[in-house]
Backbone as CSV, one residue per row, in Angstrom:
resi,resn,N_x,N_y,N_z,CA_x,CA_y,CA_z,C_x,C_y,C_z
1,MET,-103.980,-96.215,-72.964,-104.524,-96.454,-74.278,-104.303,-97.916,-74.640
2,HIS,-105.320,-98.548,-75.201,-105.255,-99.949,-75.596,-105.471,-100.028,-77.103
3,THR,-104.575,-100.694,-77.785,-104.659,-100.818,-79.235,-104.728,-102.292,-79.610
4,PRO,-105.824,-102.720,-80.270,-105.866,-104.106,-80.740,-104.767,-104.343,-81.775
5,LEU,-104.182,-105.528,-81.726,-103.127,-105.902,-82.662,-103.687,-106.935,-83.631
6,MET,-103.609,-106.615,-84.926,-104.203,-107.477,-85.937,-103.294,-107.530,-87.153
7,PRO,-102.615,-108.645,-87.399,-101.827,-108.748,-88.621,-102.722,-108.512,-89.843
8,PRO,-102.259,-107.731,-90.817,-103.121,-107.297,-91.912,-103.676,-108.416,-92.781
9,ASP,-103.022,-109.546,-92.860,-103.511,-110.607,-93.736,-104.299,-111.688,-92.998
10,TRP,-104.619,-111.461,-91.725,-105.384,-112.433,-90.948,-106.875,-112.144,-91.038
11,ALA,-107.687,-113.205,-90.996,-109.140,-113.039,-90.887,-109.436,-112.462,-89.504
12,PRO,-110.423,-111.569,-89.406,-110.712,-110.963,-88.106,-111.257,-111.995,-87.111
13,PRO,-110.810,-111.925,-85.858,-111.341,-112.825,-84.841,-112.765,-112.413,-84.467
14,ILE,-113.522,-113.348,-83.946,-114.899,-113.062,-83.545,-114.972,-113.067,-82.023
15,GLY,-115.222,-111.898,-81.435,-115.435,-111.798,-79.995,-114.184,-111.696,-79.157
16,TYR,-113.023,-111.451,-79.761,-111.788,-111.281,-79.002,-110.773,-110.570,-79.877
17,ALA,-109.657,-110.167,-79.293,-108.544,-109.583,-80.038,-107.392,-110.579,-80.022
18,ASN,-106.651,-110.651,-81.121,-105.471,-111.514,-81.147,-104.396,-111.002,-80.207
19,GLY,-104.341,-109.708,-80.015,-103.384,-109.100,-79.107,-103.812,-107.692,-78.769
20,ILE,-103.285,-107.166,-77.675,-103.572,-105.801,-77.229,-102.246,-105.164,-76.827
21,ALA,-101.985,-103.975,-77.339,-100.865,-103.163,-76.854,-101.458,-102.163,-75.876
22,ALA,-100.949,-102.139,-74.647,-101.549,-101.307,-73.606,-100.492,-100.494,-72.877
23,GLY,-100.934,-99.346,-72.366,-100.058,-98.542,-71.529,-100.154,-97.086,-71.924
24,PRO,-99.579,-96.177,-71.207,-98.976,-96.428,-69.899,-100.062,-96.534,-68.844
25,GLY,-99.707,-97.068,-67.711,-100.675,-97.167,-66.635,-100.278,-98.200,-65.615
26,GLN,-101.213,-98.462,-64.721,-101.020,-99.397,-63.624,-101.485,-100.784,-64.060
27,LEU,-100.607,-101.774,-63.982,-101.002,-103.147,-64.284,-101.855,-103.689,-63.149
28,VAL,-102.962,-104.323,-63.503,-103.854,-104.925,-62.518,-104.024,-106.394,-62.900
29,PHE,-103.668,-107.278,-61.988,-103.797,-108.716,-62.199,-104.931,-109.216,-61.321
30,ILE,-105.951,-109.794,-61.939,-107.131,-110.242,-61.200,-107.140,-111.764,-61.161
31,ALA,-107.133,-112.300,-59.955,-107.126,-113.750,-59.751,-108.381,-114.377,-60.336
32,GLY,-108.317,-115.677,-60.527,-109.464,-116.405,-61.057,-110.714,-116.169,-60.229
33,GLN,-111.784,-115.797,-60.914,-113.067,-115.529,-60.270,-114.085,-116.543,-60.779
34,VAL,-114.800,-117.158,-59.852,-115.852,-118.104,-60.211,-117.207,-117.428,-60.040
35,GLY,-118.266,-118.175,-60.300,-119.605,-117.611,-60.289,-120.282,-117.578,-58.940
36,TRP,-119.537,-117.212,-57.904,-120.165,-117.032,-56.599,-120.244,-115.557,-56.262
37,ASP,-121.091,-115.240,-55.271,-121.283,-113.848,-54.883,-120.189,-113.405,-53.911
38,ALA,-120.340,-112.216,-53.352,-119.327,-111.644,-52.455,-119.143,-112.458,-51.174
39,GLN,-120.131,-113.274,-50.823,-120.027,-114.131,-49.641,-119.643,-115.565,-50.020
40,GLN,-119.168,-115.736,-51.238,-118.715,-117.031,-51.754,-119.830,-118.070,-51.784
41,GLN,-121.017,-117.616,-52.190,-122.170,-118.503,-52.331,-122.560,-118.591,-53.804
42,PHE,-122.760,-119.807,-54.294,-123.260,-120.005,-55.655,-124.781,-119.930,-55.636
43,HIS,-125.363,-119.255,-56.637,-126.817,-119.166,-56.745,-127.337,-119.953,-57.932
44,SER,-126.429,-120.538,-58.705,-126.821,-121.350,-59.854,-125.723,-122.362,-60.143
45,GLU,-126.138,-123.498,-60.665,-125.174,-124.491,-61.140,-125.068,-124.452,-62.658
46,GLU,-125.735,-123.490,-63.288,-125.725,-123.367,-64.752,-124.582,-122.462,-65.202
47,LEU,-124.082,-122.725,-66.401,-122.923,-122.007,-66.920,-123.183,-120.512,-67.114
48,ALA,-124.261,-120.140,-67.809,-124.479,-118.724,-68.143,-124.575,-117.833,-66.897
49,PRO,-125.386,-118.179,-65.893,-125.417,-117.332,-64.696,-124.077,-117.285,-63.961
50,GLN,-123.348,-118.388,-63.972,-122.027,-118.375,-63.341,-121.064,-117.480,-64.115
51,PHE,-121.147,-117.512,-65.441,-120.308,-116.633,-66.262,-120.611,-115.175,-65.937
52,ALA,-121.906,-114.839,-65.844,-122.306,-113.466,-65.525,-121.731,-113.033,-64.179
53,GLN,-121.859,-113.885,-63.173,-121.359,-113.534,-61.839,-119.838,-113.443,-61.825
54,ALA,-119.152,-114.361,-62.502,-117.683,-114.310,-62.552,-117.216,-113.026,-63.226
55,LEU,-117.892,-112.621,-64.293,-117.535,-111.374,-64.970,-117.823,-110.176,-64.067
56,ASP,-118.953,-110.201,-63.357,-119.243,-109.132,-62.387,-118.153,-109.067,-61.315
57,ASN,-117.667,-110.223,-60.879,-116.611,-110.253,-59.866,-115.322,-109.643,-60.408
58,ILE,-114.975,-109.961,-61.653,-113.795,-109.361,-62.296,-113.932,-107.838,-62.279
59,LEU,-115.100,-107.347,-62.688,-115.311,-105.899,-62.773,-115.302,-105.244,-61.395
60,ALA,-115.788,-105.942,-60.372,-115.767,-105.392,-59.006,-114.335,-105.245,-58.499
61,VAL,-113.498,-106.249,-58.754,-112.094,-106.149,-58.340,-111.407,-105.036,-59.121
62,LEU,-111.642,-104.976,-60.418,-111.025,-103.949,-61.260,-111.430,-102.547,-60.809
63,ALA,-112.675,-102.377,-60.394,-113.139,-101.066,-59.924,-112.337,-100.593,-58.715
64,GLN,-111.827,-101.517,-57.905,-111.014,-101.140,-56.748,-109.712,-100.459,-57.162
65,ALA,-109.284,-100.679,-58.408,-108.083,-100.018,-58.941,-108.455,-98.811,-59.794
66,GLY,-109.746,-98.457,-59.810,-110.195,-97.319,-60.604,-110.431,-97.655,-62.059
67,GLY,-110.538,-98.938,-62.374,-110.686,-99.358,-63.764,-112.089,-99.789,-64.116
68,GLY,-112.315,-99.890,-65.403,-113.579,-100.367,-65.938,-113.325,-101.399,-67.020
69,PRO,-114.391,-101.891,-67.636,-114.252,-102.941,-68.645,-113.274,-102.592,-69.763
70,GLU,-113.239,-101.325,-70.139,-112.387,-100.894,-71.249,-110.899,-101.022,-70.945
71,HIS,-110.542,-101.238,-69.691,-109.131,-101.352,-69.308,-108.618,-102.793,-69.324
72,ILE,-109.520,-103.751,-69.504,-109.110,-105.156,-69.526,-108.380,-105.450,-70.832
73,CYS,-107.190,-106.025,-70.707,-106.359,-106.372,-71.870,-106.424,-107.857,-72.193
74,ARG,-106.653,-108.671,-71.171,-106.641,-110.121,-71.376,-107.570,-110.790,-70.378
75,ILE,-108.313,-111.773,-70.875,-109.111,-112.655,-70.021,-108.787,-114.092,-70.412
76,THR,-108.547,-114.909,-69.395,-108.395,-116.343,-69.611,-109.559,-117.022,-68.909
77,ALA,-110.264,-117.872,-69.637,-111.410,-118.593,-69.091,-111.074,-120.075,-69.001
78,PHE,-111.429,-120.664,-67.883,-111.280,-122.102,-67.668,-112.690,-122.656,-67.467
79,CYS,-113.090,-123.588,-68.307,-114.464,-124.095,-68.288,-114.445,-125.620,-68.237
80,ILE,-115.356,-126.202,-67.462,-115.392,-127.659,-67.343,-116.452,-128.305,-68.233
81,ASP,-117.232,-127.518,-68.961,-118.358,-128.085,-69.702,-118.397,-127.545,-71.131
82,ARG,-117.649,-128.167,-72.027,-117.590,-127.714,-73.420,-118.959,-127.773,-74.108
83,PRO,-119.735,-128.863,-73.962,-121.053,-128.876,-74.599,-121.951,-127.728,-74.127
84,ALA,-121.946,-127.426,-72.836,-122.760,-126.312,-72.329,-122.262,-124.992,-72.898
85,TYR,-120.947,-124.821,-72.966,-120.388,-123.593,-73.538,-120.854,-123.417,-74.980
86,LEU,-120.736,-124.456,-75.777,-121.138,-124.356,-77.185,-122.639,-124.121,-77.323
87,ALA,-123.438,-124.756,-76.478,-124.892,-124.598,-76.542,-125.352,-123.224,-76.071
88,GLN,-124.578,-122.564,-75.198,-125.003,-121.299,-74.594,-124.228,-120.093,-75.113
89,ARG,-123.548,-120.235,-76.236,-122.718,-119.136,-76.738,-123.509,-117.846,-76.949
90,LYS,-124.746,-117.947,-77.420,-125.545,-116.724,-77.613,-125.818,-116.037,-76.280
91,ASP,-126.187,-116.811,-75.270,-126.428,-116.235,-73.941,-125.148,-115.631,-73.376
92,LEU,-124.032,-116.326,-73.543,-122.757,-115.812,-73.047,-122.381,-114.524,-73.770
93,GLY,-122.639,-114.461,-75.074,-122.380,-113.236,-75.834,-123.235,-112.075,-75.352
94,ARG,-124.507,-112.346,-75.068,-125.405,-111.300,-74.548,-124.909,-110.805,-73.195
95,ILE,-124.535,-111.726,-72.317,-124.012,-111.360,-70.995,-122.755,-110.510,-71.157
96,TRP,-121.882,-110.911,-72.068,-120.647,-110.153,-72.325,-120.988,-108.726,-72.745
97,ARG,-121.859,-108.578,-73.738,-122.191,-107.245,-74.259,-122.851,-106.366,-73.200
98,GLU,-123.668,-106.957,-72.330,-124.307,-106.183,-71.262,-123.281,-105.586,-70.300
99,ARG,-122.176,-106.266,-70.101,-121.174,-105.815,-69.133,-119.969,-105.148,-69.781
100,MET,-119.595,-105.619,-70.945,-118.353,-105.181,-71.587,-118.578,-104.350,-72.845
101,GLY,-119.801,-104.259,-73.313,-120.060,-103.547,-74.562,-119.376,-104.258,-75.715
102,LYS,-118.729,-103.478,-76.557,-118.017,-104.051,-77.704,-116.511,-104.064,-77.471
103,HIS,-116.109,-104.138,-76.208,-114.687,-104.234,-75.865,-114.299,-105.709,-75.855
104,PHE,-113.358,-106.069,-76.720,-112.926,-107.458,-76.842,-111.422,-107.553,-76.626
105,PRO,-110.992,-107.912,-75.416,-109.559,-108.063,-75.143,-109.031,-109.364,-75.747
106,ALA,-107.742,-109.579,-75.601,-107.168,-110.877,-75.954,-107.767,-111.905,-74.994
107,MET,-108.224,-113.032,-75.535,-108.886,-114.029,-74.697,-108.455,-115.433,-75.067
108,SER,-108.477,-116.287,-74.066,-108.268,-117.721,-74.261,-109.360,-118.462,-73.507
109,MET,-109.884,-119.523,-74.123,-110.853,-120.413,-73.479,-110.180,-121.771,-73.365
110,ILE,-110.036,-122.247,-72.145,-109.371,-123.518,-71.898,-110.369,-124.443,-71.205
111,PHE,-110.574,-125.620,-71.783,-111.472,-126.595,-71.172,-110.647,-127.519,-70.277
112,VAL,-111.109,-127.653,-69.039,-110.384,-128.411,-68.020,-111.296,-129.483,-67.428
113,ALA,-110.702,-130.435,-66.728,-111.469,-131.532,-66.144,-112.320,-131.080,-64.963
114,ASP,-111.816,-130.135,-64.176,-112.550,-129.715,-62.984,-111.978,-128.401,-62.469
115,LEU,-112.736,-127.744,-61.605,-112.298,-126.527,-60.923,-112.368,-126.780,-59.418
116,LEU,-111.603,-126.029,-58.661,-111.494,-126.251,-57.219,-112.817,-126.055,-56.485
117,ASP,-113.515,-124.964,-56.798,-114.700,-124.584,-56.021,-115.962,-125.177,-56.633
118,HIS,-116.460,-126.250,-56.030,-117.677,-126.913,-56.506,-118.889,-126.069,-56.148
119,PRO,-119.849,-125.849,-57.016,-120.079,-126.437,-58.329,-119.668,-125.521,-59.494
120,ALA,-118.541,-124.870,-59.389,-118.106,-123.933,-60.437,-118.002,-124.628,-61.790
121,LYS,-118.554,-123.954,-62.805,-118.465,-124.434,-64.188,-117.430,-123.647,-64.978
122,ILE,-117.137,-122.404,-64.512,-116.220,-121.537,-65.241,-115.454,-120.668,-64.250
123,GLU,-114.227,-120.362,-64.603,-113.391,-119.455,-63.815,-112.729,-118.496,-64.792
124,LEU,-112.762,-117.207,-64.461,-112.177,-116.170,-65.310,-111.063,-115.461,-64.563
125,GLU,-109.944,-115.236,-65.240,-108.905,-114.369,-64.674,-108.617,-113.291,-65.703
126,ALA,-108.153,-112.140,-65.229,-107.987,-110.994,-66.123,-106.732,-110.203,-65.795
127,THR,-106.253,-109.522,-66.818,-105.174,-108.551,-66.682,-105.672,-107.255,-67.299
128,ALA,-105.434,-106.156,-66.610,-105.880,-104.845,-67.089,-104.743,-103.842,-66.950
129,VAL,-104.840,-102.771,-67.709,-103.953,-101.619,-67.548,-104.856,-100.415,-67.329
130,VAL,-104.795,-99.864,-66.118,-105.618,-98.713,-65.746,-104.739,-97.470,-65.837
131,PRO,-105.173,-96.455,-66.595,-104.351,-95.244,-66.719,-104.051,-94.633,-65.354
132,TRP,-102.864,-94.049,-65.263,-102.503,-93.342,-64.039,-103.461,-92.175,-63.854
133,PRO,-103.831,-91.867,-62.605,-104.711,-90.716,-62.378,-104.027,-89.425,-62.822
134,GLU,-104.836,-88.493,-63.264,-104.308,-87.175,-63.647,-103.795,-86.472,-62.395
135,PRO,-102.631,-85.823,-62.481,-102.131,-85.084,-61.313,-103.097,-83.966,-60.936
136,ARG,-103.267,-83.781,-59.653,-104.139,-82.699,-59.175,-103.330,-81.422,-59.065
137,GLY,-104.004,-80.299,-59.092,-103.335,-78.999,-58.986,-102.496,-78.888,-57.723
138,THR,-101.477,-78.078,-57.793,-100.578,-77.920,-56.635,-101.018,-76.799,-55.734
């Protein structure tokens, strides 16, 4: 179970949670994912398509632990292009909703000078808590 944490006198955040209380379950730590496909090939140098692919990669790794978008507690994004991010926020929001629905974990957006894998514009890492499987009959 994941519970958003919101101090009562704070203005509501837009598109993220200030905190998430999660558990019980299996902690899943997902390494930084960039906008390349399963063969480590980039198909776009644009931010929005790379964001979509990086998010798909996060969800593919999470699925290996039996999890889905609703199990993500935290995402940290590292982006090298602040103007592109600000200009494409609507597209990024649409991409988010298509994959994550209205699930908004705790998130941080950090703008950095560069990323290791050229021509990556964004890298996402995630932490999730996937509920333990139900015991099967004996």
